Each structure stands twice: as C-alpha cells, then as structure tokens.
Amino acid sequence: PEDVARVFDRFYRSDESRARKTGGSGLGLAIAKWIIDHHGGHYEVLSRVDIGTRVTLNLPLAKKPIVTTENLV
C-alpha cells in the first residue's frame, strides 16, 4: 500500500527482486496513465497487504453526442 502513490511513476517497480524474475521496465502503468489522462478516462488503484493490488483503467469508447435544439425531434 505504501507504494500505491508511486505505481504510475516512470521506471518505478515496487519490488526489485521480483522485477528481475518477471522482467519489465516499469513503464507500463506510466504509459497507461498518460493515455487515460489524455483521453478523458479515469483509473483506480486498490491495494491490500498480503492480498494484492488491483488497477482499474477506464477509457470512454466514443465522444457523447452534443444535444442541441436543432437535432431534437
């Protein structure tokens, strides 16, 4: 849980010993956050000791149409 604030930092890996085994550069969540921020999405991180961490990323599928009096029937 103390690492949650940093998981979106570039090149950050919370457990270096595990990172060597699994690989990765620590860029995945930083890239995902950039995409989410620039496309109007949102994200949530839930972390519990001895259970794990869940990262939820949401992106809008399409822009919502603008409703005006001209296109109302």
PDB file of C-alpha atoms in Angstrom:
ATOM      1  CA  PRO A   1       0.000   0.000   0.000  1.00  0.00           C
ATOM      2  CA  GLU A   2       2.825   2.479   0.651  1.00  0.00           C
ATOM      3  CA  ASP A   3       3.878   2.115  -2.994  1.00  0.00           C
ATOM      4  CA  VAL A   4       0.449   2.970  -4.420  1.00  0.00           C
ATOM      5  CA  ALA A   5       1.298   6.666  -4.763  1.00  0.00           C
ATOM      6  CA  ARG A   6       4.265   5.784  -6.989  1.00  0.00           C
ATOM      7  CA  VAL A   7       2.952   2.966  -9.212  1.00  0.00           C
ATOM      8  CA  PHE A   8       2.296   5.385 -12.091  1.00  0.00           C
ATOM      9  CA  ASP A   9       5.830   6.881 -11.946  1.00  0.00           C
ATOM     10  CA  ARG A  10       8.049   6.099 -14.939  1.00  0.00           C
ATOM     11  CA  PHE A  11      10.516   3.248 -14.310  1.00  0.00           C
ATOM     12  CA  TYR A  12       9.085   2.551 -10.852  1.00  0.00           C
ATOM     13  CA  ARG A  13       8.993  -1.058  -9.639  1.00  0.00           C
ATOM     14  CA  SER A  14       7.919  -1.740  -6.070  1.00  0.00           C
ATOM     15  CA  ASP A  15       9.903  -4.959  -5.640  1.00  0.00           C
ATOM     16  CA  GLU A  16      13.220  -5.011  -7.497  1.00  0.00           C
ATOM     17  CA  SER A  17      13.926  -8.646  -6.588  1.00  0.00           C
ATOM     18  CA  ARG A  18      10.659  -9.765  -8.178  1.00  0.00           C
ATOM     19  CA  ALA A  19      11.133  -7.431 -11.144  1.00  0.00           C
ATOM     20  CA  ARG A  20      14.309  -9.251 -12.146  1.00  0.00           C
ATOM     21  CA  LYS A  21      12.375 -12.515 -12.385  1.00  0.00           C
ATOM     22  CA  THR A  22       9.375 -11.155 -14.270  1.00  0.00           C
ATOM     23  CA  GLY A  23      11.110  -8.549 -16.408  1.00  0.00           C
ATOM     24  CA  GLY A  24       9.626  -5.226 -17.380  1.00  0.00           C
ATOM     25  CA  SER A  25      10.951  -1.713 -17.332  1.00  0.00           C
ATOM     26  CA  GLY A  26       8.418  -0.081 -15.030  1.00  0.00           C
ATOM     27  CA  LEU A  27       6.850   1.915 -17.847  1.00  0.00           C
ATOM     28  CA  GLY A  28       3.546   0.083 -18.354  1.00  0.00           C
ATOM     29  CA  LEU A  29       1.383   1.922 -15.836  1.00  0.00           C
ATOM     30  CA  ALA A  30       3.046   5.273 -16.618  1.00  0.00           C
ATOM     31  CA  ILE A  31       2.109   4.860 -20.292  1.00  0.00           C
ATOM     32  CA  ALA A  32      -1.396   3.688 -19.394  1.00  0.00           C
ATOM     33  CA  LYS A  33      -1.901   6.722 -17.112  1.00  0.00           C
ATOM     34  CA  TRP A  34      -0.752   9.093 -19.869  1.00  0.00           C
ATOM     35  CA  ILE A  35      -3.262   7.570 -22.297  1.00  0.00           C
ATOM     36  CA  ILE A  36      -6.056   7.664 -19.704  1.00  0.00           C
ATOM     37  CA  ASP A  37      -5.313  11.308 -18.812  1.00  0.00           C
ATOM     38  CA  HIS A  38      -5.228  12.428 -22.461  1.00  0.00           C
ATOM     39  CA  HIS A  39      -8.406  10.642 -23.499  1.00  0.00           C
ATOM     40  CA  GLY A  40     -10.756  11.619 -20.685  1.00  0.00           C
ATOM     41  CA  GLY A  41     -10.663   8.350 -18.787  1.00  0.00           C
ATOM     42  CA  HIS A  42     -10.054   7.536 -15.154  1.00  0.00           C
ATOM     43  CA  TYR A  43      -8.210   4.962 -13.079  1.00  0.00           C
ATOM     44  CA  GLU A  44      -8.370   3.435  -9.623  1.00  0.00           C
ATOM     45  CA  VAL A  45      -5.820   1.505  -7.553  1.00  0.00           C
ATOM     46  CA  LEU A  46      -6.854  -0.794  -4.717  1.00  0.00           C
ATOM     47  CA  SER A  47      -4.052  -2.456  -2.743  1.00  0.00           C
ATOM     48  CA  ARG A  48      -4.219  -4.704   0.306  1.00  0.00           C
ATOM     49  CA  VAL A  49      -1.292  -6.212   2.199  1.00  0.00           C
ATOM     50  CA  ASP A  50      -0.880  -9.969   1.611  1.00  0.00           C
ATOM     51  CA  ILE A  51      -3.763  -9.941  -0.894  1.00  0.00           C
ATOM     52  CA  GLY A  52      -2.521  -7.953  -3.878  1.00  0.00           C
ATOM     53  CA  THR A  53      -3.184  -4.886  -5.964  1.00  0.00           C
ATOM     54  CA  ARG A  54      -5.917  -4.191  -8.496  1.00  0.00           C
ATOM     55  CA  VAL A  55      -5.555  -1.405 -11.045  1.00  0.00           C
ATOM     56  CA  THR A  56      -8.700  -0.480 -12.969  1.00  0.00           C
ATOM     57  CA  LEU A  57      -8.363   1.668 -16.090  1.00  0.00           C
ATOM     58  CA  ASN A  58     -11.396   3.102 -17.888  1.00  0.00           C
ATOM     59  CA  LEU A  59     -11.482   4.841 -21.261  1.00  0.00           C
ATOM     60  CA  PRO A  60     -14.529   6.324 -22.962  1.00  0.00           C
ATOM     61  CA  LEU A  61     -15.484   4.376 -26.097  1.00  0.00           C
ATOM     62  CA  ALA A  62     -16.652   7.396 -28.052  1.00  0.00           C
ATOM     63  CA  LYS A  63     -17.496  11.010 -27.563  1.00  0.00           C
ATOM     64  CA  LYS A  64     -21.022  11.643 -26.404  1.00  0.00           C
ATOM     65  CA  PRO A  65     -23.133  13.494 -28.984  1.00  0.00           C
ATOM     66  CA  ILE A  66     -23.884  17.108 -28.251  1.00  0.00           C
ATOM     67  CA  VAL A  67     -27.622  17.580 -27.844  1.00  0.00           C
ATOM     68  CA  THR A  68     -28.955  20.840 -29.207  1.00  0.00           C
ATOM     69  CA  THR A  69     -32.449  22.037 -30.003  1.00  0.00           C
ATOM     70  CA  GLU A  70     -31.646  21.629 -33.718  1.00  0.00           C
ATOM     71  CA  ASN A  71     -31.259  17.852 -33.556  1.00  0.00           C
ATOM     72  CA  LEU A  72     -34.250  17.191 -31.300  1.00  0.00           C
ATOM     73  CA  VAL A  73     -37.285  15.664 -32.990  1.00  0.00           C
TER      74      VAL A  73
END
